[in-house]
PDB file of C-alpha atoms in Angstrom:
ATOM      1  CA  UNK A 115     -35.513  81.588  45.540  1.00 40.00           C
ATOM      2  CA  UNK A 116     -33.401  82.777  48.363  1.00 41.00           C
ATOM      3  CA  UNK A 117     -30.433  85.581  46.807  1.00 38.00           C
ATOM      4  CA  UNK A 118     -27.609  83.876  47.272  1.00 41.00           C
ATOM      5  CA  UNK A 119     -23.589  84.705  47.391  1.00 36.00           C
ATOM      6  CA  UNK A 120     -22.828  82.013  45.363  1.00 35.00           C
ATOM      7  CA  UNK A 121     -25.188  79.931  42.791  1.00 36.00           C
ATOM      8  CA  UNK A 122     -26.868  76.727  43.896  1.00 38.00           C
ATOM      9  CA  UNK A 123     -25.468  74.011  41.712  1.00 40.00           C
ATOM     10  CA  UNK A 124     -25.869  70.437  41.340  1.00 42.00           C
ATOM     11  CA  UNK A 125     -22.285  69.024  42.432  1.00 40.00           C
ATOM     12  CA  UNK A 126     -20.792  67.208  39.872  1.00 43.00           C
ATOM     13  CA  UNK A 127     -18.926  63.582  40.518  1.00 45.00           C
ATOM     14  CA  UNK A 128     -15.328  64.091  41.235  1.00 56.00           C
ATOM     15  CA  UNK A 129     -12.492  61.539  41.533  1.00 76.00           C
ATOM     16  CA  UNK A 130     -11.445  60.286  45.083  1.00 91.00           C
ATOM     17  CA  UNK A 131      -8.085  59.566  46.406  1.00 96.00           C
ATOM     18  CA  UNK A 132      -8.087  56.694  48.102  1.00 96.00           C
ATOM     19  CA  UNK A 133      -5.963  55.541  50.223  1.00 96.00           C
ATOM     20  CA  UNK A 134      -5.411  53.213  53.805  1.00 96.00           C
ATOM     21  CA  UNK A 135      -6.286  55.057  57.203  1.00 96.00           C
ATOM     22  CA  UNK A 136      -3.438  55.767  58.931  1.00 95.00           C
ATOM     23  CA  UNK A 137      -5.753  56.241  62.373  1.00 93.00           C
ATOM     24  CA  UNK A 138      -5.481  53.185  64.766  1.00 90.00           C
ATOM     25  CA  UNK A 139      -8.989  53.874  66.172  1.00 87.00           C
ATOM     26  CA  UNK A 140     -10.548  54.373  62.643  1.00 89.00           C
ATOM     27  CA  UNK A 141      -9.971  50.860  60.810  1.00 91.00           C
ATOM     28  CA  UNK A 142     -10.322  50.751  56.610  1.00 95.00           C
ATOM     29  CA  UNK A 143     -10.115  53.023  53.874  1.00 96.00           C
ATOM     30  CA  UNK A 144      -9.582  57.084  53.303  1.00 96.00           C
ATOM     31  CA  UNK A 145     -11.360  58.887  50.168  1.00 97.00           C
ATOM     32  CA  UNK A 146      -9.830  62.351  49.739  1.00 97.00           C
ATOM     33  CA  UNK A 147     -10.599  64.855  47.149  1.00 94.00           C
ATOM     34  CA  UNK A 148      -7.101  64.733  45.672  1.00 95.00           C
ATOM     35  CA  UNK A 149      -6.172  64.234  42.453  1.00 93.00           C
ATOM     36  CA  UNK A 150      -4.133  60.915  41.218  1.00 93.00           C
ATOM     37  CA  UNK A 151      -0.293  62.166  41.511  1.00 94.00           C
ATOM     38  CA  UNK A 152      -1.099  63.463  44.799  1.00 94.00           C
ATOM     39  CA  UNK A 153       1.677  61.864  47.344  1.00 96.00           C
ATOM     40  CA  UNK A 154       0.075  59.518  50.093  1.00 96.00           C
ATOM     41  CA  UNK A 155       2.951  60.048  52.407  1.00 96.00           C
ATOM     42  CA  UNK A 156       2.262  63.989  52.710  1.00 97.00           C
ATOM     43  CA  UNK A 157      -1.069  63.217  52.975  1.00 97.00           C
ATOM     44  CA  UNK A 158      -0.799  60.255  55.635  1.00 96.00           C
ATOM     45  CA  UNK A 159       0.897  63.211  57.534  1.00 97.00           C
ATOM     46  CA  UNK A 160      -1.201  65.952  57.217  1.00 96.00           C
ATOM     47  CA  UNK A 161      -4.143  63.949  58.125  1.00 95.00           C
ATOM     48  CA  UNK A 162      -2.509  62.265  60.985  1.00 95.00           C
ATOM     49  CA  UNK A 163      -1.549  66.062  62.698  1.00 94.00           C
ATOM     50  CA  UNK A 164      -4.641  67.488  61.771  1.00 92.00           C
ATOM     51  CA  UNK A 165      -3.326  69.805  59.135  1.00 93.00           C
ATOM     52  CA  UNK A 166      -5.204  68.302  56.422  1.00 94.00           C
ATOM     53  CA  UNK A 167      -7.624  71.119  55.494  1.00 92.00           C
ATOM     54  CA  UNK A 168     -10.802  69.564  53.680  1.00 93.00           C
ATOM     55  CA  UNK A 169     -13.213  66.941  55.042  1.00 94.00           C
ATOM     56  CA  UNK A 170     -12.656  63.493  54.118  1.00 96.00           C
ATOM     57  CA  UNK A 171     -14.467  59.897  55.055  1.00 97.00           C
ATOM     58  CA  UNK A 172     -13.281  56.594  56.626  1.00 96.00           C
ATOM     59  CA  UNK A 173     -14.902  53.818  55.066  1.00 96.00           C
ATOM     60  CA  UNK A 174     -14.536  50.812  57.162  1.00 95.00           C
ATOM     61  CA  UNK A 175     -16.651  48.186  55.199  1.00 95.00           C
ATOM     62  CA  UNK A 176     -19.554  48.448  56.806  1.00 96.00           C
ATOM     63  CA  UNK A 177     -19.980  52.348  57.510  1.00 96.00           C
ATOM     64  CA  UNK A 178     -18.731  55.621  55.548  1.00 96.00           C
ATOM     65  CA  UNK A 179     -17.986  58.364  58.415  1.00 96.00           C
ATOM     66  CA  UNK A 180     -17.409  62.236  57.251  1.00 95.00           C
ATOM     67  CA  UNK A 181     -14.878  64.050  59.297  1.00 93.00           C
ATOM     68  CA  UNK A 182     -13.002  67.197  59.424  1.00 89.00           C
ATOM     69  CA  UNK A 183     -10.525  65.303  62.082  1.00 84.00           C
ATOM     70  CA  UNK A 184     -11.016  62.095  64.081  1.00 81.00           C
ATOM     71  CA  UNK A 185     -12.247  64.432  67.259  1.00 78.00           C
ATOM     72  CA  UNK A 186     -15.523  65.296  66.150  1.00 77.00           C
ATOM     73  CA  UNK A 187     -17.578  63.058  63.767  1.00 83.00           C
ATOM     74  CA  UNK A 188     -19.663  64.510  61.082  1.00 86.00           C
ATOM     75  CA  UNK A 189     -21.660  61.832  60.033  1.00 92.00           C
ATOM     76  CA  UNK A 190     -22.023  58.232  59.314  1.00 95.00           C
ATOM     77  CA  UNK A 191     -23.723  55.793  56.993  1.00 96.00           C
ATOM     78  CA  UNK A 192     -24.492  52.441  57.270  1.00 97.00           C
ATOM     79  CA  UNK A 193     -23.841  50.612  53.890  1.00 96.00           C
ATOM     80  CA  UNK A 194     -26.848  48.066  53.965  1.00 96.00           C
ATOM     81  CA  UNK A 195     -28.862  50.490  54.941  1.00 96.00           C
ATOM     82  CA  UNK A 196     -27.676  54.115  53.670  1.00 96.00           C
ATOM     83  CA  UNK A 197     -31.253  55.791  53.786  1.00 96.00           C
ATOM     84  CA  UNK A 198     -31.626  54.888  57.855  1.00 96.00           C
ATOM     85  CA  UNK A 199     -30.523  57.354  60.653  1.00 96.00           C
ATOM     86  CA  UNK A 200     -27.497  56.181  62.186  1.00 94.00           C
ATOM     87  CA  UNK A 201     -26.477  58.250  64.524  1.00 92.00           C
ATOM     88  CA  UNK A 202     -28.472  58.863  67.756  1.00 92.00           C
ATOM     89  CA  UNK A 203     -28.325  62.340  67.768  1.00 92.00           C
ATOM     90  CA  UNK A 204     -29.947  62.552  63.861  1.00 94.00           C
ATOM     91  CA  UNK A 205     -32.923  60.481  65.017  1.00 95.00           C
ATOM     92  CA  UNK A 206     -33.545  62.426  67.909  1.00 94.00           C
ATOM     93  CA  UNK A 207     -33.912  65.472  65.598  1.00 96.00           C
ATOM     94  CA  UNK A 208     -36.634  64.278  64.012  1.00 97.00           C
ATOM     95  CA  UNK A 209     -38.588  64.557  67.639  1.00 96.00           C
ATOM     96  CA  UNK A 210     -40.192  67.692  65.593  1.00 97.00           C
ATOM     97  CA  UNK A 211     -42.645  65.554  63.837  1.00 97.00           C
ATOM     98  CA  UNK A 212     -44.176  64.572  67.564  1.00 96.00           C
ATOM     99  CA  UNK A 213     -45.071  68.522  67.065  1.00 95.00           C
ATOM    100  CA  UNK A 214     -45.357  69.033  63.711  1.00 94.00           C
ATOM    101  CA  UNK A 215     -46.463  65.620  62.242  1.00 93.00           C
ATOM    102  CA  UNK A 216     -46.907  66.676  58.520  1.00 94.00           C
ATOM    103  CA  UNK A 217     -44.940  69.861  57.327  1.00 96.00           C
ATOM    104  CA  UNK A 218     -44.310  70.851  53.649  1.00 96.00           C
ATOM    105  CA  UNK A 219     -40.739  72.826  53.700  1.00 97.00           C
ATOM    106  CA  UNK A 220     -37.743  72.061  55.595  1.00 98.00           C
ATOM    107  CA  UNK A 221     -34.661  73.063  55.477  1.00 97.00           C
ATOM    108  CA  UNK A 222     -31.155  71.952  56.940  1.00 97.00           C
ATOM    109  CA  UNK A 223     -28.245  73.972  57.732  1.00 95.00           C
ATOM    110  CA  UNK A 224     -25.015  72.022  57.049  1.00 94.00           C
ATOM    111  CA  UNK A 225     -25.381  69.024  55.169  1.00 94.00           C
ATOM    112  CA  UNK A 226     -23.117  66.234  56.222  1.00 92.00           C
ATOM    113  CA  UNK A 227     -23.157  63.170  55.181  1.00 94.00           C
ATOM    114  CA  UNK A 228     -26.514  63.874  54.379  1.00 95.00           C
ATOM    115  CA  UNK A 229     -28.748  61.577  56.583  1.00 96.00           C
ATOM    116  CA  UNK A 230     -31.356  63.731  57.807  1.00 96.00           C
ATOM    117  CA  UNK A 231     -31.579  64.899  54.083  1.00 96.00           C
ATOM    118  CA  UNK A 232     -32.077  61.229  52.621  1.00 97.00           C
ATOM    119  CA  UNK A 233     -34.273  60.096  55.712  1.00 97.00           C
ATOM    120  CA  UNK A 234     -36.828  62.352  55.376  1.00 96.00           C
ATOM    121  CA  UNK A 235     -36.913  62.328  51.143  1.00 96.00           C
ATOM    122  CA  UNK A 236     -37.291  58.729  51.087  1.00 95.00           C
ATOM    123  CA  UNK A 237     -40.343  58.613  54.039  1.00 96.00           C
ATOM    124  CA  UNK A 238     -42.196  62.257  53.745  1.00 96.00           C
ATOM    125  CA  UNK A 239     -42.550  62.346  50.139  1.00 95.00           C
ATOM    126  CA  UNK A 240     -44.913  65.172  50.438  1.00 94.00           C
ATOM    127  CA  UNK A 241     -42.158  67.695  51.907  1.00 96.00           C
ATOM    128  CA  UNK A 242     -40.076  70.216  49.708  1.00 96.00           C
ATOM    129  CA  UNK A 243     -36.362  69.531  51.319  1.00 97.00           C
ATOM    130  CA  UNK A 244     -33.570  72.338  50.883  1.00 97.00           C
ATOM    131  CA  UNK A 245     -30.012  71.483  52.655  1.00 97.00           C
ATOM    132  CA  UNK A 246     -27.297  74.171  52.626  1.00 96.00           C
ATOM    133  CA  UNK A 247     -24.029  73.940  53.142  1.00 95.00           C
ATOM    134  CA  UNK A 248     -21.058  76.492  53.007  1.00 92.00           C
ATOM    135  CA  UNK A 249     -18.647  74.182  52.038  1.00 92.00           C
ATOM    136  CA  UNK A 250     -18.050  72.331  48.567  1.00 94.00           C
ATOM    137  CA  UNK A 251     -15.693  69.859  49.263  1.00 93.00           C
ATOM    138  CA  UNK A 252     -18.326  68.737  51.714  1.00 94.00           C
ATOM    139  CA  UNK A 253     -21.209  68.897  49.345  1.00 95.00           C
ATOM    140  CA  UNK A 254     -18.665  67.015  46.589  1.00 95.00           C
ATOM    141  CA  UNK A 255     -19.135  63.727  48.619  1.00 96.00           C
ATOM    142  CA  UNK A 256     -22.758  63.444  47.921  1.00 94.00           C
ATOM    143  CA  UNK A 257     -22.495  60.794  45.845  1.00 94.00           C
ATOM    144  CA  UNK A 258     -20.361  58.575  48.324  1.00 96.00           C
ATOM    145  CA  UNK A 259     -23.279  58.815  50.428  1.00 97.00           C
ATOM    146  CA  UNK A 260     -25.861  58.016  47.532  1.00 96.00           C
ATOM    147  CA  UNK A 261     -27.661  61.336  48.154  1.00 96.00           C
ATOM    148  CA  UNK A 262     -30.365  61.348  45.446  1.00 95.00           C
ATOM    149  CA  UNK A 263     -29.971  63.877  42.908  1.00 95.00           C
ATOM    150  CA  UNK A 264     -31.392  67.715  43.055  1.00 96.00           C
ATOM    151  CA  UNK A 265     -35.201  67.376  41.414  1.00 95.00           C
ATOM    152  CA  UNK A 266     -38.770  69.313  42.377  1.00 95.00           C
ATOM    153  CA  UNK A 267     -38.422  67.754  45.937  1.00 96.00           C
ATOM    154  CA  UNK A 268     -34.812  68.309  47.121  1.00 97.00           C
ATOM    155  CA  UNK A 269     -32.144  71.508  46.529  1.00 97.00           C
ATOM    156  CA  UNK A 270     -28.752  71.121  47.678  1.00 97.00           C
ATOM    157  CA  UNK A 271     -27.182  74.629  47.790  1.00 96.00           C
ATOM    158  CA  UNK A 272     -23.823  75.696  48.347  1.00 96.00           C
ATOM    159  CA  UNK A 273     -23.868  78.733  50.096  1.00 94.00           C
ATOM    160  CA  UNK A 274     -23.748  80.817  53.832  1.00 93.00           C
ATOM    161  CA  UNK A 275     -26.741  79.595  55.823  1.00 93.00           C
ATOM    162  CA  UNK A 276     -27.772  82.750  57.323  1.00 92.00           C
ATOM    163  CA  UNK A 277     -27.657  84.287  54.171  1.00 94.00           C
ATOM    164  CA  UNK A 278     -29.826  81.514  52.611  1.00 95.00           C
ATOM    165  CA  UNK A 279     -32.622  81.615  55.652  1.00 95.00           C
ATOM    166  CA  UNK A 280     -32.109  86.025  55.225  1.00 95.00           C
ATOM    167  CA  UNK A 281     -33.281  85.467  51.498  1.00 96.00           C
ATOM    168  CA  UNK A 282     -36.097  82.653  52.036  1.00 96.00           C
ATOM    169  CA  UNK A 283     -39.626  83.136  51.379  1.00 96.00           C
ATOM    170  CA  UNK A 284     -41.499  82.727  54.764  1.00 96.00           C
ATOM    171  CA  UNK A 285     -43.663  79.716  55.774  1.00 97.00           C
ATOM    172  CA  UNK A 286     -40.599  77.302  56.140  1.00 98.00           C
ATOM    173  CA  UNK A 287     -42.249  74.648  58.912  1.00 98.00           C
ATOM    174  CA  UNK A 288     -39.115  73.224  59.721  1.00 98.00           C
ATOM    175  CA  UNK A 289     -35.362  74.765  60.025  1.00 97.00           C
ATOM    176  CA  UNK A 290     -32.549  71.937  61.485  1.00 97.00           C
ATOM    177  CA  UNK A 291     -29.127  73.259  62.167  1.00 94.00           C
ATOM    178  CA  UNK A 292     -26.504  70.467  62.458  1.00 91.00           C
ATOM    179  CA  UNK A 293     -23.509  72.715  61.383  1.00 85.00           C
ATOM    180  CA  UNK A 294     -19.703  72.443  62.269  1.00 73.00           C
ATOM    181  CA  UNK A 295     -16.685  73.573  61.353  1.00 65.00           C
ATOM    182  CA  UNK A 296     -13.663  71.420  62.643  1.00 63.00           C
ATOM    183  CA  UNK A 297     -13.336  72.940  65.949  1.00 63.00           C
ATOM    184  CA  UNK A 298     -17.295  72.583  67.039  1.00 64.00           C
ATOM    185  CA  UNK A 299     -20.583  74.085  66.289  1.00 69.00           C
ATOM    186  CA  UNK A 300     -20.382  76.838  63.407  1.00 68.00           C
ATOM    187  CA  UNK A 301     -19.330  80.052  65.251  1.00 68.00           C
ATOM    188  CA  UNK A 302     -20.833  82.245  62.503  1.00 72.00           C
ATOM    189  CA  UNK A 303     -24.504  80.780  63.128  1.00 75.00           C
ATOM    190  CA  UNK A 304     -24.392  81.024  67.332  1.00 73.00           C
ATOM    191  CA  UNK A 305     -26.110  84.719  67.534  1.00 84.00           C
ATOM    192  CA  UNK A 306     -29.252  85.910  67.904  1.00 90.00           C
ATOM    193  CA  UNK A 307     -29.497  87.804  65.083  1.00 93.00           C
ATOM    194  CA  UNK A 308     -29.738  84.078  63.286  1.00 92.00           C
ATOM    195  CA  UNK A 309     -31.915  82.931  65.350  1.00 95.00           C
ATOM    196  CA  UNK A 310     -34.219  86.120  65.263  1.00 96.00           C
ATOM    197  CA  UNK A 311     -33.900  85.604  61.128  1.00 96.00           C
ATOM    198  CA  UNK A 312     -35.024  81.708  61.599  1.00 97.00           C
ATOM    199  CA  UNK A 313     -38.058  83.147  63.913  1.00 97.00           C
ATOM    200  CA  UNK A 314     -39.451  85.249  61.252  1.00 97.00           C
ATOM    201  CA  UNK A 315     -39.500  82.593  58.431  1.00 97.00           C
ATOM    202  CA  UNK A 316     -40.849  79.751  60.041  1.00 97.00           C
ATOM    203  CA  UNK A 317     -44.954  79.343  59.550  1.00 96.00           C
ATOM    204  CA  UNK A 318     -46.786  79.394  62.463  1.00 93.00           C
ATOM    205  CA  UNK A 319     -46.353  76.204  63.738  1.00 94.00           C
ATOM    206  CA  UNK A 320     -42.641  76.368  62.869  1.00 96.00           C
ATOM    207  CA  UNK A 321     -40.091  74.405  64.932  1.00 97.00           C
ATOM    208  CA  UNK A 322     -36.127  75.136  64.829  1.00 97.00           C
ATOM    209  CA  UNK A 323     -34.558  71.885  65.824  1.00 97.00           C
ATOM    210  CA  UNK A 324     -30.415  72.219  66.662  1.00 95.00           C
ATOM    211  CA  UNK A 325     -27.649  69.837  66.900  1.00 91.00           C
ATOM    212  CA  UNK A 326     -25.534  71.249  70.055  1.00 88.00           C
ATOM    213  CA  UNK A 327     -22.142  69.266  70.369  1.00 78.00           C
ATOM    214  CA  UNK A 328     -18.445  69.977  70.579  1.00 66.00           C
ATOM    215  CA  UNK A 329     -17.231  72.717  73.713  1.00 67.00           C
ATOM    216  CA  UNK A 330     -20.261  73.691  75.331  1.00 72.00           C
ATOM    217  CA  UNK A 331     -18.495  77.258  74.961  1.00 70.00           C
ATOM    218  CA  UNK A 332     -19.655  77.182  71.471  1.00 65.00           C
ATOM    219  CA  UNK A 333     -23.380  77.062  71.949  1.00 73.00           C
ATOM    220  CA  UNK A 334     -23.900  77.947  75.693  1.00 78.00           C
ATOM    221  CA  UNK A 335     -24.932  81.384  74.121  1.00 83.00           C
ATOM    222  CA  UNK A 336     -27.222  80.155  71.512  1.00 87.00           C
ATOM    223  CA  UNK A 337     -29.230  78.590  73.929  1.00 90.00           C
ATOM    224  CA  UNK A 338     -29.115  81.524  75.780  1.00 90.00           C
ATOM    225  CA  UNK A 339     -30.223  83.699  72.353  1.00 93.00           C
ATOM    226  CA  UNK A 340     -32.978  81.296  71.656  1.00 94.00           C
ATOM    227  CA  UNK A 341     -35.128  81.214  75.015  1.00 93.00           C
ATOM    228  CA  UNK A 342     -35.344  84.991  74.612  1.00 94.00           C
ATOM    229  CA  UNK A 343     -36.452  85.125  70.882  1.00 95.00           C
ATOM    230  CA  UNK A 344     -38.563  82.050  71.178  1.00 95.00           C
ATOM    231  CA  UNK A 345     -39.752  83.630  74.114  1.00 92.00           C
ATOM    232  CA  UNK A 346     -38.780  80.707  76.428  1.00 92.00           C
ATOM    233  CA  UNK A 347     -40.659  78.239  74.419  1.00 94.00           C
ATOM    234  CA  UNK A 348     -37.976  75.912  74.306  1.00 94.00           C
ATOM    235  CA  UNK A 349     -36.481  72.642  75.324  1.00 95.00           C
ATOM    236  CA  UNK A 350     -33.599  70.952  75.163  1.00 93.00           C
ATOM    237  CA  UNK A 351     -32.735  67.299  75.555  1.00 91.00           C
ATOM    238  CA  UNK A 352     -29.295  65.308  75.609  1.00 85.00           C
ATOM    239  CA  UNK A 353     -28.355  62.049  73.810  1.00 84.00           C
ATOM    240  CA  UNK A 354     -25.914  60.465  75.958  1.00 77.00           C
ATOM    241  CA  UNK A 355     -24.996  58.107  73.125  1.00 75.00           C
ATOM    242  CA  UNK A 356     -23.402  60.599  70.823  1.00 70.00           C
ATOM    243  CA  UNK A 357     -22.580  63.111  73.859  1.00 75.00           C
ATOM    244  CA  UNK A 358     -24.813  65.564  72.211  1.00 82.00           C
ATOM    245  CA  UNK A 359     -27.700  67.851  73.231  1.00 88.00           C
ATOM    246  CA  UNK A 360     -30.713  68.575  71.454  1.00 93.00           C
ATOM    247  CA  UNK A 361     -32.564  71.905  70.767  1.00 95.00           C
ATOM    248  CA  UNK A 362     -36.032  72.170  69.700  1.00 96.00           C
ATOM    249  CA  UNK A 363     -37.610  75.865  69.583  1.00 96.00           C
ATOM    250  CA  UNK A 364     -41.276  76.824  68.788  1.00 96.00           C
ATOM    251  CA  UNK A 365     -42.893  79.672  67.159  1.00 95.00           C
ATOM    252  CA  UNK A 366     -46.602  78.922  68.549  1.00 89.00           C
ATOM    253  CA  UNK A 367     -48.002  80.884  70.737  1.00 82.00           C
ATOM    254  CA  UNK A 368     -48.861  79.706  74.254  1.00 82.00           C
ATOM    255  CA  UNK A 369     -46.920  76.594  73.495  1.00 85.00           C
ATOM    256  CA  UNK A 370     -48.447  74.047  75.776  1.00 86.00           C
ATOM    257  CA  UNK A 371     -47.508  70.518  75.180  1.00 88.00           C
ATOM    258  CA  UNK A 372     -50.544  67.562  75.892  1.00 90.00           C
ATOM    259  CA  UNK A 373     -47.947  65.501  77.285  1.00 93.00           C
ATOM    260  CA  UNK A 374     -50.401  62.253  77.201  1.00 93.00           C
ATOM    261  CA  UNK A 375     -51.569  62.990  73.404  1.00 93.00           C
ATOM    262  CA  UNK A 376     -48.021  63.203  72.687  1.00 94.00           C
ATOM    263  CA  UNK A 377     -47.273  59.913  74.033  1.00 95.00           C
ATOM    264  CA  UNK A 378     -49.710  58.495  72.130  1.00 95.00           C
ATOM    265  CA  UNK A 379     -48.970  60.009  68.882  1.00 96.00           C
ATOM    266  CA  UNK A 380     -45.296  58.937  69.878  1.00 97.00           C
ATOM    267  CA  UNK A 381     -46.412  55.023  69.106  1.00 97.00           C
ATOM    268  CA  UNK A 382     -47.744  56.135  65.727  1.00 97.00           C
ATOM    269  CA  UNK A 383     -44.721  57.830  64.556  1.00 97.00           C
ATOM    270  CA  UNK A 384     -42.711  54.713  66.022  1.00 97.00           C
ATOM    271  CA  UNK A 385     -44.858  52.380  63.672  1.00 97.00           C
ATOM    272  CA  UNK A 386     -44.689  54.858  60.852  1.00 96.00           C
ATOM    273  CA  UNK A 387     -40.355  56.175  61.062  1.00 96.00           C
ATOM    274  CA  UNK A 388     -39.260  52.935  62.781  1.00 96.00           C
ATOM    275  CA  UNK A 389     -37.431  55.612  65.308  1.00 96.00           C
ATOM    276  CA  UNK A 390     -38.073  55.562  69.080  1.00 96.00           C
ATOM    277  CA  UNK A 391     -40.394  58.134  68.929  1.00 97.00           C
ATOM    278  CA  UNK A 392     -41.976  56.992  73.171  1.00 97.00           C
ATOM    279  CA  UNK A 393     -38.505  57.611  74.545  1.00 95.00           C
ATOM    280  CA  UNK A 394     -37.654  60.899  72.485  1.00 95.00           C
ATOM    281  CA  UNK A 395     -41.369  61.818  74.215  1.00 96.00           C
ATOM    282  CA  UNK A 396     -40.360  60.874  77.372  1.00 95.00           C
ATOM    283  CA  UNK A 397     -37.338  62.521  77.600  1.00 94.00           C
ATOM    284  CA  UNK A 398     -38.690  65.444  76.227  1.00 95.00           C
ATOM    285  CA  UNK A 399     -41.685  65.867  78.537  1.00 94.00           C
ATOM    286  CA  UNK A 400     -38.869  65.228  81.487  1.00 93.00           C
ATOM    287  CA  UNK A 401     -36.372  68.163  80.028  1.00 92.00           C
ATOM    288  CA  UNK A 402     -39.607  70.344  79.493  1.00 91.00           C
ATOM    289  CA  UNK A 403     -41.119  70.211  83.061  1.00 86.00           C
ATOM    290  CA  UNK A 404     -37.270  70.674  84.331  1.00 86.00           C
ATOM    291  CA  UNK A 405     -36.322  73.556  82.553  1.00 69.00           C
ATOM    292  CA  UNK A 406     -40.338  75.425  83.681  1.00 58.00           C
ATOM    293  CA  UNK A 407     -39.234  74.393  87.703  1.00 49.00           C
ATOM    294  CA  UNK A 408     -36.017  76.155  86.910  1.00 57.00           C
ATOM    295  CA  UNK A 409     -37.392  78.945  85.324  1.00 56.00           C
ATOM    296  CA  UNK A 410     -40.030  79.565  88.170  1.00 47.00           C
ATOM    297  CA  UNK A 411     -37.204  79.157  90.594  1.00 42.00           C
ATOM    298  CA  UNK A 412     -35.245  81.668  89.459  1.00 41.00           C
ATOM    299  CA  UNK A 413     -38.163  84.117  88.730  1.00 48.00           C
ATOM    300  CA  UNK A 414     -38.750  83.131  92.577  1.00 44.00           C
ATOM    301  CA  UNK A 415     -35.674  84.581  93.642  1.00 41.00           C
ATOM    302  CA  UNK A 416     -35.816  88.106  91.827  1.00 40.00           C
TER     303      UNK A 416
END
């Protein structure tokens, strides 16, 4: 067990505030974590000029959405389906299993709403799941997205990230990122030295997959950090839907794709995850080849 700054612990159920959204894009109800006296007008406010300091979710109905303001969305959940991927950008994250089809650990950085957590406990139930998140009011709305409970399969830790990968044992075969803060992507985890951390604790097929969104300012860097210390072996991919990128990174040596295996092995996964697995493929093969041509073009001109 990783050495942690603060204990991993089960969150317990706390009472919501509820009230209606005050947004005029974002239709519904708001659950805070507020106790019962507190005064709906303040907090109508707050929220409405983005002073409100804790994450909180719209639930319109049909979806819950986790946000930290109405700029950047955290998360969502579909209420008929709560164990399904929802958001573009999550699916394309699990493009790692076109690379490493069957791994044992994984852990997640920032926790969400928790999709990518319930997605892959509920279809790989052979993988040991850890999700860490710095934030407790965030990890306090597990239950309104029907996470499962903590057991042999699944930790939920509140802690520092960093810290937590610093601590792990090594052999983790997965490590996804998808953490924010409400201005973008978590300042505190764009540096190398996270990255190089990350590098040394994945197993030897490891894969680091990223969520990049927000100002480009806030990762530029990181993908900067991350072709050096995965020694260029990496890609990265957009998803025009959500207006994110993706970032997958690989620890095996010589990494050399068989593009046409892939695309095979692409239908399989599709059958198996019911994702898109032949166009994550595709647009991965295309991002691949263009980032080598830029690569040798600027080695060209040195």
């Amino acid at each position: 067990m990783a050495a942690m700054t603060q204990a991993a612990r089960q969150s317990k159920p706390a009472a919501l505030f509820e009230m209606p959204s005050p947004f005029e894009t974002e239709s519904g109800k708001i659950l805070l974590h507020e106790p019962a006296w507190a005064r709906e007008g303040e907090l109508r406010a707050q929220l409405l000029d983005e002073s409100y300091p804790k994450p909180f979710v719209v639930d319109d109905g049909e979806r819950r959405y986790l946000y930290f303001n109405t700029r950047l969305m955290q998360s969502a959940m579909r209420l008929k389906a709560p164990n399904d991927l929802d958001l573009r950008y999550t699916q394309k994250m699990m493009s790692f299993l076109l690379f490493n089809p069957h791994p044992k650990r994984i852990v997640l950085i920032g926790l969400g709403g928790g999709s990518l957590v319930k997605f892959c406990y509920t279809r790989m139930p052979s993988v040991q799941f850890t999700a860490v998140d710095i934030d407790p009011d965030v990890i306090a709305f597990r239950e309104v997205f029907m996470l499962p409970p903590d057991g042999p399969r699944l930790q939920v830790i509140e802690g520092d990230g960093a810290e937590y990968i610093a601590g792990a044992d090594k052999g983790i075969d997965v490590v996804m990122v998808d953490a924010f803060d409400e201005t973008g992507f978590a300042p505190a985890l764009a540096n190398r030295e996270f990255l190089e951390s990350i590098y040394g604790k994945l197993s030897g097929n490891g894969v680091l997959v990223v969520n990049l969104a927000g100002e480009k300012d806030s990762y530029v860097g990181l993908i900067s950090d991350a072709m050096q210390v995965f020694d260029e072996q990496v890609i990265v991919f957009g998803v025009p839907e959500d207006g994110n990128h993706v970032l997958l990174a690989f620890k095996v040596r010589y990494f050399e794709p068989r593009w046409r295996w892939l695309h095979n092995h692409a239908k399989e996964l599709r059958a198996k995850f019911g994702l898109d697995f032949p166009t994550f493929a595709q647009k991965i093969e295309r991002a691949a080849k263009l980032g080598v041509a830029r690569r040798e073009a600027v080695r060209g001109l040195r």
